[in-house]
Amino acid sequence: MEAENHYINRSGWLRAAVLGANDGILSTTSLVIGVAAATTTREPILLAAVAGLVAGALSMAAGEYVSVSSQSDVEAADLKRESHALKTMPEIELEELTDIYVQRGLSKPLAHQVAMELTAYDALEAHARDELGINEITQANPLMAAFASAVSFIVGGLLPVLVAIFAPIRDMVFYQYGFSILFLAFSGVLAAKAGGSNILKAVFRICIWGTFAMVMSALVGYIFGVQTT
C-alpha cells in the first residue's frame, strides 16, 4: 500500500508564495498598464515597473511579517493562558478535553481515558491541538511568510518588467495584458499542483480577477492620462 499524499503541511509557505507571485504579476502589470495608457514613451513605463517591483516586494514582506507576527502573538498568549490553567485547575482542563472528544464521537468513558493518556503524555500539546486548534502545521512563522512573499513577488514582478523592456511601445497595454494572463495562468497551475487542488478552477479564478484589475487600471490611465509625444 502506498502512503497518502497530503498537502496541508505546505499551507504556510504556499499561501504566502502564491499571494506574492500573483500580486507581483498583477500589481506590477496593472501599474504599467495604467502608465502605458497615459504615455507613448518607454521611460515612465520602465520607471513605474521597477518602482512597483521594489515597493511591492518590500511592502509584501513587511505586511506578511506584521500580520503573521500578530497571529503568532495571539497563539503564544493562548498557549501561555492554557499552560497556567493546566497548572492551576488540571481537573477542569481534563474535563474540557474529555468533552471535546465526546463531541467528536467517542463514548464518555473512552473519551475520558484518551484525555487522561494524552494529558499524561503532553497536556499542553493536547490542549493546543484539540482545544485551541494550534499545531506544528498551522502554527504561524512570520519570517518564513515574509521571505516567501518577498521572493515570490520579485519573481512574479520581474515578468512584466521584462515585457516593459522588450515589448513594442505602441502596443504595450496589449502585450502586458496578454503576457500577464499567461503568467497568472501558469502560476495558478503551479499553485494548484503544489496544493493538490483543481487546476481549471484555480486558473479561471485568477485570470478573471486579473483581467478585472488590469481593465480598471487601463481605464484610469486613459481617463486621467495625458498623451505625450
mmCIF file of C-alpha atoms in Angstrom:
data_model
loop_
_atom_site.group_PDB
_atom_site.id
_atom_site.type_symbol
_atom_site.label_atom_id
_atom_site.label_comp_id
_atom_site.label_asym_id
_atom_site.label_seq_id
_atom_site.Cartn_x
_atom_site.Cartn_y
_atom_site.Cartn_z
ATOM 1 C CA MET A 1 0.000 0.000 0.000
ATOM 2 C CA GLU A 2 1.196 3.486 -0.855
ATOM 3 C CA ALA A 3 1.110 6.270 1.710
ATOM 4 C CA GLU A 4 -1.410 9.044 1.068
ATOM 5 C CA ASN A 5 -0.054 12.371 -0.120
ATOM 6 C CA HIS A 6 -1.264 15.309 1.947
ATOM 7 C CA TYR A 7 -0.731 18.971 1.141
ATOM 8 C CA ILE A 8 -1.830 20.791 4.298
ATOM 9 C CA ASN A 9 1.746 20.901 5.576
ATOM 10 C CA ARG A 10 2.519 23.229 2.664
ATOM 11 C CA SER A 11 -0.224 25.704 3.511
ATOM 12 C CA GLY A 12 2.008 28.127 5.434
ATOM 13 C CA TRP A 13 4.564 28.892 2.741
ATOM 14 C CA LEU A 14 2.269 28.089 -0.189
ATOM 15 C CA ARG A 15 -0.280 30.744 0.720
ATOM 16 C CA ALA A 16 2.420 33.409 1.069
ATOM 17 C CA ALA A 17 4.230 32.322 -2.108
ATOM 18 C CA VAL A 18 1.076 32.214 -4.245
ATOM 19 C CA LEU A 19 -0.097 35.561 -2.914
ATOM 20 C CA GLY A 20 3.318 37.111 -3.518
ATOM 21 C CA ALA A 21 3.751 35.787 -7.058
ATOM 22 C CA ASN A 22 0.239 36.687 -8.150
ATOM 23 C CA ASP A 23 0.467 40.121 -6.566
ATOM 24 C CA GLY A 24 3.877 40.650 -8.179
ATOM 25 C CA ILE A 25 2.475 39.879 -11.611
ATOM 26 C CA LEU A 26 -0.857 41.606 -11.186
ATOM 27 C CA SER A 27 0.071 44.779 -9.306
ATOM 28 C CA THR A 28 3.169 45.465 -11.417
ATOM 29 C CA THR A 29 1.313 44.792 -14.661
ATOM 30 C CA SER A 30 -1.662 46.900 -13.590
ATOM 31 C CA LEU A 31 0.655 49.773 -12.698
ATOM 32 C CA VAL A 32 2.480 49.506 -16.028
ATOM 33 C CA ILE A 33 -0.800 49.316 -17.962
ATOM 34 C CA GLY A 34 -2.101 52.396 -16.191
ATOM 35 C CA VAL A 35 1.038 54.360 -17.089
ATOM 36 C CA ALA A 36 1.281 52.916 -20.615
ATOM 37 C CA ALA A 37 -2.279 54.015 -21.287
ATOM 38 C CA ALA A 38 -1.255 57.589 -20.489
ATOM 39 C CA THR A 39 2.073 57.901 -22.355
ATOM 40 C CA THR A 40 3.790 56.959 -25.600
ATOM 41 C CA THR A 41 7.353 56.893 -24.216
ATOM 42 C CA ARG A 42 9.110 53.921 -22.612
ATOM 43 C CA GLU A 43 10.966 55.703 -19.774
ATOM 44 C CA PRO A 44 7.981 56.389 -17.469
ATOM 45 C CA ILE A 45 6.706 52.873 -18.085
ATOM 46 C CA LEU A 46 10.027 51.326 -17.049
ATOM 47 C CA LEU A 47 10.246 53.621 -14.040
ATOM 48 C CA ALA A 48 6.762 52.620 -12.935
ATOM 49 C CA ALA A 49 7.557 48.926 -13.425
ATOM 50 C CA VAL A 50 10.786 48.986 -11.413
ATOM 51 C CA ALA A 51 9.347 51.213 -8.691
ATOM 52 C CA GLY A 52 6.307 48.981 -8.396
ATOM 53 C CA LEU A 53 8.505 45.887 -8.192
ATOM 54 C CA VAL A 54 10.742 47.236 -5.416
ATOM 55 C CA ALA A 55 7.985 48.876 -3.393
ATOM 56 C CA GLY A 56 5.674 45.890 -3.780
ATOM 57 C CA ALA A 57 8.266 43.337 -2.655
ATOM 58 C CA LEU A 58 9.166 45.350 0.440
ATOM 59 C CA SER A 59 5.514 46.027 1.202
ATOM 60 C CA MET A 60 4.584 42.367 0.846
ATOM 61 C CA ALA A 61 7.415 41.271 3.131
ATOM 62 C CA ALA A 62 6.606 43.858 5.783
ATOM 63 C CA GLY A 63 2.863 43.265 5.635
ATOM 64 C CA GLU A 64 3.213 39.488 5.767
ATOM 65 C CA TYR A 65 5.677 39.672 8.670
ATOM 66 C CA VAL A 66 3.468 42.016 10.698
ATOM 67 C CA SER A 67 0.237 40.112 10.074
ATOM 68 C CA VAL A 68 1.709 36.675 10.738
ATOM 69 C CA SER A 69 3.539 38.022 13.788
ATOM 70 C CA SER A 70 0.190 39.196 15.146
ATOM 71 C CA GLN A 71 -1.172 35.686 14.658
ATOM 72 C CA SER A 72 1.909 34.257 16.354
ATOM 73 C CA ASP A 73 1.453 36.640 19.310
ATOM 74 C CA VAL A 74 -2.156 35.517 19.718
ATOM 75 C CA GLU A 75 -1.113 31.874 19.634
ATOM 76 C CA ALA A 76 1.657 32.457 22.191
ATOM 77 C CA ALA A 77 -0.746 34.297 24.518
ATOM 78 C CA ASP A 78 -3.316 31.488 24.254
ATOM 79 C CA LEU A 79 -0.675 28.856 24.979
ATOM 80 C CA LYS A 80 0.511 30.817 27.993
ATOM 81 C CA ARG A 81 -3.029 31.046 29.371
ATOM 82 C CA GLU A 82 -3.600 27.369 28.695
ATOM 83 C CA SER A 83 -0.367 26.440 30.458
ATOM 84 C CA HIS A 84 -1.422 28.459 33.505
ATOM 85 C CA ALA A 85 -4.858 26.802 33.513
ATOM 86 C CA LEU A 86 -3.283 23.340 33.371
ATOM 87 C CA LYS A 87 -1.203 24.171 36.442
ATOM 88 C CA THR A 88 -3.965 25.791 38.494
ATOM 89 C CA MET A 89 -7.043 23.722 37.569
ATOM 90 C CA PRO A 90 -5.978 20.456 35.925
ATOM 91 C CA GLU A 91 -9.264 18.683 36.725
ATOM 92 C CA ILE A 92 -11.329 21.254 34.853
ATOM 93 C CA GLU A 93 -8.956 21.147 31.896
ATOM 94 C CA LEU A 94 -9.140 17.357 31.830
ATOM 95 C CA GLU A 95 -12.933 17.553 31.744
ATOM 96 C CA GLU A 96 -12.774 20.081 28.894
ATOM 97 C CA LEU A 97 -10.593 17.733 26.885
ATOM 98 C CA THR A 98 -12.944 14.835 27.624
ATOM 99 C CA ASP A 99 -15.949 16.856 26.413
ATOM 100 C CA ILE A 100 -14.122 17.684 23.176
ATOM 101 C CA TYR A 101 -13.583 14.006 22.415
ATOM 102 C CA VAL A 102 -17.184 13.206 23.319
ATOM 103 C CA GLN A 103 -18.346 15.838 20.809
ATOM 104 C CA ARG A 104 -16.158 14.149 18.191
ATOM 105 C CA GLY A 105 -17.962 10.845 18.642
ATOM 106 C CA LEU A 106 -16.233 8.938 21.454
ATOM 107 C CA SER A 107 -18.139 7.481 24.356
ATOM 108 C CA LYS A 108 -17.673 9.274 27.667
ATOM 109 C CA PRO A 109 -15.532 6.522 29.285
ATOM 110 C CA LEU A 110 -13.286 6.200 26.217
ATOM 111 C CA ALA A 111 -13.048 9.980 25.829
ATOM 112 C CA HIS A 112 -12.003 10.298 29.468
ATOM 113 C CA GLN A 113 -9.385 7.580 29.040
ATOM 114 C CA VAL A 114 -7.987 9.222 25.900
ATOM 115 C CA ALA A 115 -7.902 12.622 27.623
ATOM 116 C CA MET A 116 -6.042 11.163 30.609
ATOM 117 C CA GLU A 117 -3.441 9.413 28.461
ATOM 118 C CA LEU A 118 -2.820 12.443 26.256
ATOM 119 C CA THR A 119 -2.613 14.678 29.325
ATOM 120 C CA ALA A 120 -0.050 12.350 30.868
ATOM 121 C CA TYR A 121 1.970 12.359 27.644
ATOM 122 C CA ASP A 122 1.883 16.119 26.895
ATOM 123 C CA ALA A 123 -1.029 18.074 28.329
ATOM 124 C CA LEU A 124 -0.212 21.407 26.675
ATOM 125 C CA GLU A 125 0.212 19.858 23.237
ATOM 126 C CA ALA A 126 -3.106 18.031 23.558
ATOM 127 C CA HIS A 127 -4.973 21.195 24.545
ATOM 128 C CA ALA A 128 -3.184 23.302 21.939
ATOM 129 C CA ARG A 129 -4.152 20.886 19.183
ATOM 130 C CA ASP A 130 -7.654 19.838 20.221
ATOM 131 C CA GLU A 131 -8.931 22.855 22.164
ATOM 132 C CA LEU A 132 -7.136 25.787 20.502
ATOM 133 C CA GLY A 133 -6.539 24.333 17.027
ATOM 134 C CA ILE A 134 -2.798 25.074 17.123
ATOM 135 C CA ASN A 135 -0.345 22.527 15.745
ATOM 136 C CA GLU A 136 3.052 22.418 14.045
ATOM 137 C CA ILE A 137 1.467 22.599 10.573
ATOM 138 C CA THR A 138 -0.760 25.623 11.127
ATOM 139 C CA GLN A 139 1.457 27.483 13.619
ATOM 140 C CA ALA A 140 2.478 30.919 12.362
ATOM 141 C CA ASN A 141 6.026 31.526 11.110
ATOM 142 C CA PRO A 142 6.495 35.247 10.383
ATOM 143 C CA LEU A 143 9.993 35.062 8.873
ATOM 144 C CA MET A 144 9.109 32.221 6.514
ATOM 145 C CA ALA A 145 5.945 34.001 5.374
ATOM 146 C CA ALA A 146 7.756 37.321 4.820
ATOM 147 C CA PHE A 147 10.608 35.707 2.887
ATOM 148 C CA ALA A 148 8.279 33.627 0.716
ATOM 149 C CA SER A 149 6.128 36.672 -0.075
ATOM 150 C CA ALA A 150 9.053 38.937 -0.974
ATOM 151 C CA VAL A 151 10.882 36.414 -3.156
ATOM 152 C CA SER A 152 7.745 35.285 -4.966
ATOM 153 C CA PHE A 153 6.668 38.909 -5.534
ATOM 154 C CA ILE A 154 10.042 39.671 -7.121
ATOM 155 C CA VAL A 155 9.839 36.586 -9.329
ATOM 156 C CA GLY A 156 6.310 37.488 -10.412
ATOM 157 C CA GLY A 157 7.047 41.202 -10.816
ATOM 158 C CA LEU A 158 10.115 40.646 -12.969
ATOM 159 C CA LEU A 159 7.936 39.228 -15.738
ATOM 160 C CA PRO A 160 6.002 42.441 -16.534
ATOM 161 C CA VAL A 161 9.258 44.400 -16.140
ATOM 162 C CA LEU A 162 10.809 42.308 -18.930
ATOM 163 C CA VAL A 163 7.744 42.882 -21.079
ATOM 164 C CA ALA A 164 8.053 46.628 -20.418
ATOM 165 C CA ILE A 165 11.656 46.493 -21.653
ATOM 166 C CA PHE A 166 11.176 44.483 -24.834
ATOM 167 C CA ALA A 167 7.550 44.898 -25.969
ATOM 168 C CA PRO A 168 6.690 47.438 -28.694
ATOM 169 C CA ILE A 169 5.719 50.717 -27.048
ATOM 170 C CA ARG A 170 2.654 51.314 -29.244
ATOM 171 C CA ASP A 171 1.016 48.062 -28.162
ATOM 172 C CA MET A 172 2.413 47.953 -24.633
ATOM 173 C CA VAL A 173 -1.005 47.694 -22.988
ATOM 174 C CA PHE A 174 -1.982 44.645 -25.042
ATOM 175 C CA TYR A 175 1.373 42.924 -24.612
ATOM 176 C CA GLN A 176 1.270 43.495 -20.863
ATOM 177 C CA TYR A 177 -2.237 42.103 -20.613
ATOM 178 C CA GLY A 178 -1.570 39.087 -22.832
ATOM 179 C CA PHE A 179 1.641 38.035 -21.126
ATOM 180 C CA SER A 180 0.300 38.708 -17.644
ATOM 181 C CA ILE A 181 -2.679 36.412 -18.268
ATOM 182 C CA LEU A 182 -0.264 33.695 -19.380
ATOM 183 C CA PHE A 183 1.898 34.293 -16.304
ATOM 184 C CA LEU A 184 -1.105 34.263 -13.985
ATOM 185 C CA ALA A 185 -2.464 31.084 -15.552
ATOM 186 C CA PHE A 186 0.921 29.420 -15.169
ATOM 187 C CA SER A 187 1.180 30.472 -11.518
ATOM 188 C CA GLY A 188 -2.343 29.161 -10.969
ATOM 189 C CA VAL A 189 -1.327 25.780 -12.403
ATOM 190 C CA LEU A 190 1.769 25.629 -10.194
ATOM 191 C CA ALA A 191 -0.208 26.597 -7.090
ATOM 192 C CA ALA A 192 -2.913 24.037 -7.823
ATOM 193 C CA LYS A 193 -0.357 21.273 -8.365
ATOM 194 C CA ALA A 194 1.573 22.189 -5.209
ATOM 195 C CA GLY A 195 -1.617 22.298 -3.170
ATOM 196 C CA GLY A 196 -3.358 19.340 -4.797
ATOM 197 C CA SER A 197 -6.400 21.411 -5.816
ATOM 198 C CA ASN A 198 -8.399 21.763 -9.030
ATOM 199 C CA ILE A 199 -6.243 23.305 -11.780
ATOM 200 C CA LEU A 200 -9.030 24.687 -14.001
ATOM 201 C CA LYS A 201 -10.760 26.327 -11.061
ATOM 202 C CA ALA A 202 -7.526 27.963 -9.881
ATOM 203 C CA VAL A 203 -6.636 29.257 -13.368
ATOM 204 C CA PHE A 204 -10.154 30.539 -14.098
ATOM 205 C CA ARG A 205 -10.364 32.372 -10.762
ATOM 206 C CA ILE A 206 -7.037 34.134 -11.073
ATOM 207 C CA CYS A 207 -7.498 35.088 -14.737
ATOM 208 C CA ILE A 208 -10.945 36.585 -14.168
ATOM 209 C CA TRP A 209 -9.855 38.770 -11.262
ATOM 210 C CA GLY A 210 -6.603 39.630 -13.002
ATOM 211 C CA THR A 211 -8.473 40.803 -16.081
ATOM 212 C CA PHE A 212 -10.762 42.957 -13.966
ATOM 213 C CA ALA A 213 -7.836 44.643 -12.196
ATOM 214 C CA MET A 214 -5.961 45.358 -15.417
ATOM 215 C CA VAL A 215 -9.010 46.682 -17.247
ATOM 216 C CA MET A 216 -9.712 49.099 -14.414
ATOM 217 C CA SER A 217 -6.051 50.230 -14.425
ATOM 218 C CA ALA A 218 -6.187 50.847 -18.171
ATOM 219 C CA LEU A 219 -9.372 52.886 -17.777
ATOM 220 C CA VAL A 220 -7.721 55.056 -15.140
ATOM 221 C CA GLY A 221 -4.766 55.635 -17.464
ATOM 222 C CA TYR A 222 -6.936 56.543 -20.423
ATOM 223 C CA ILE A 223 -9.284 58.778 -18.442
ATOM 224 C CA PHE A 224 -6.714 60.716 -16.406
ATOM 225 C CA GLY A 225 -3.601 60.322 -18.559
ATOM 226 C CA VAL A 226 -2.178 62.969 -20.836
ATOM 227 C CA GLN A 227 -0.751 61.560 -24.068
ATOM 228 C CA THR A 228 2.789 62.716 -24.718
ATOM 229 C CA THR A 229 4.907 62.576 -27.831
#
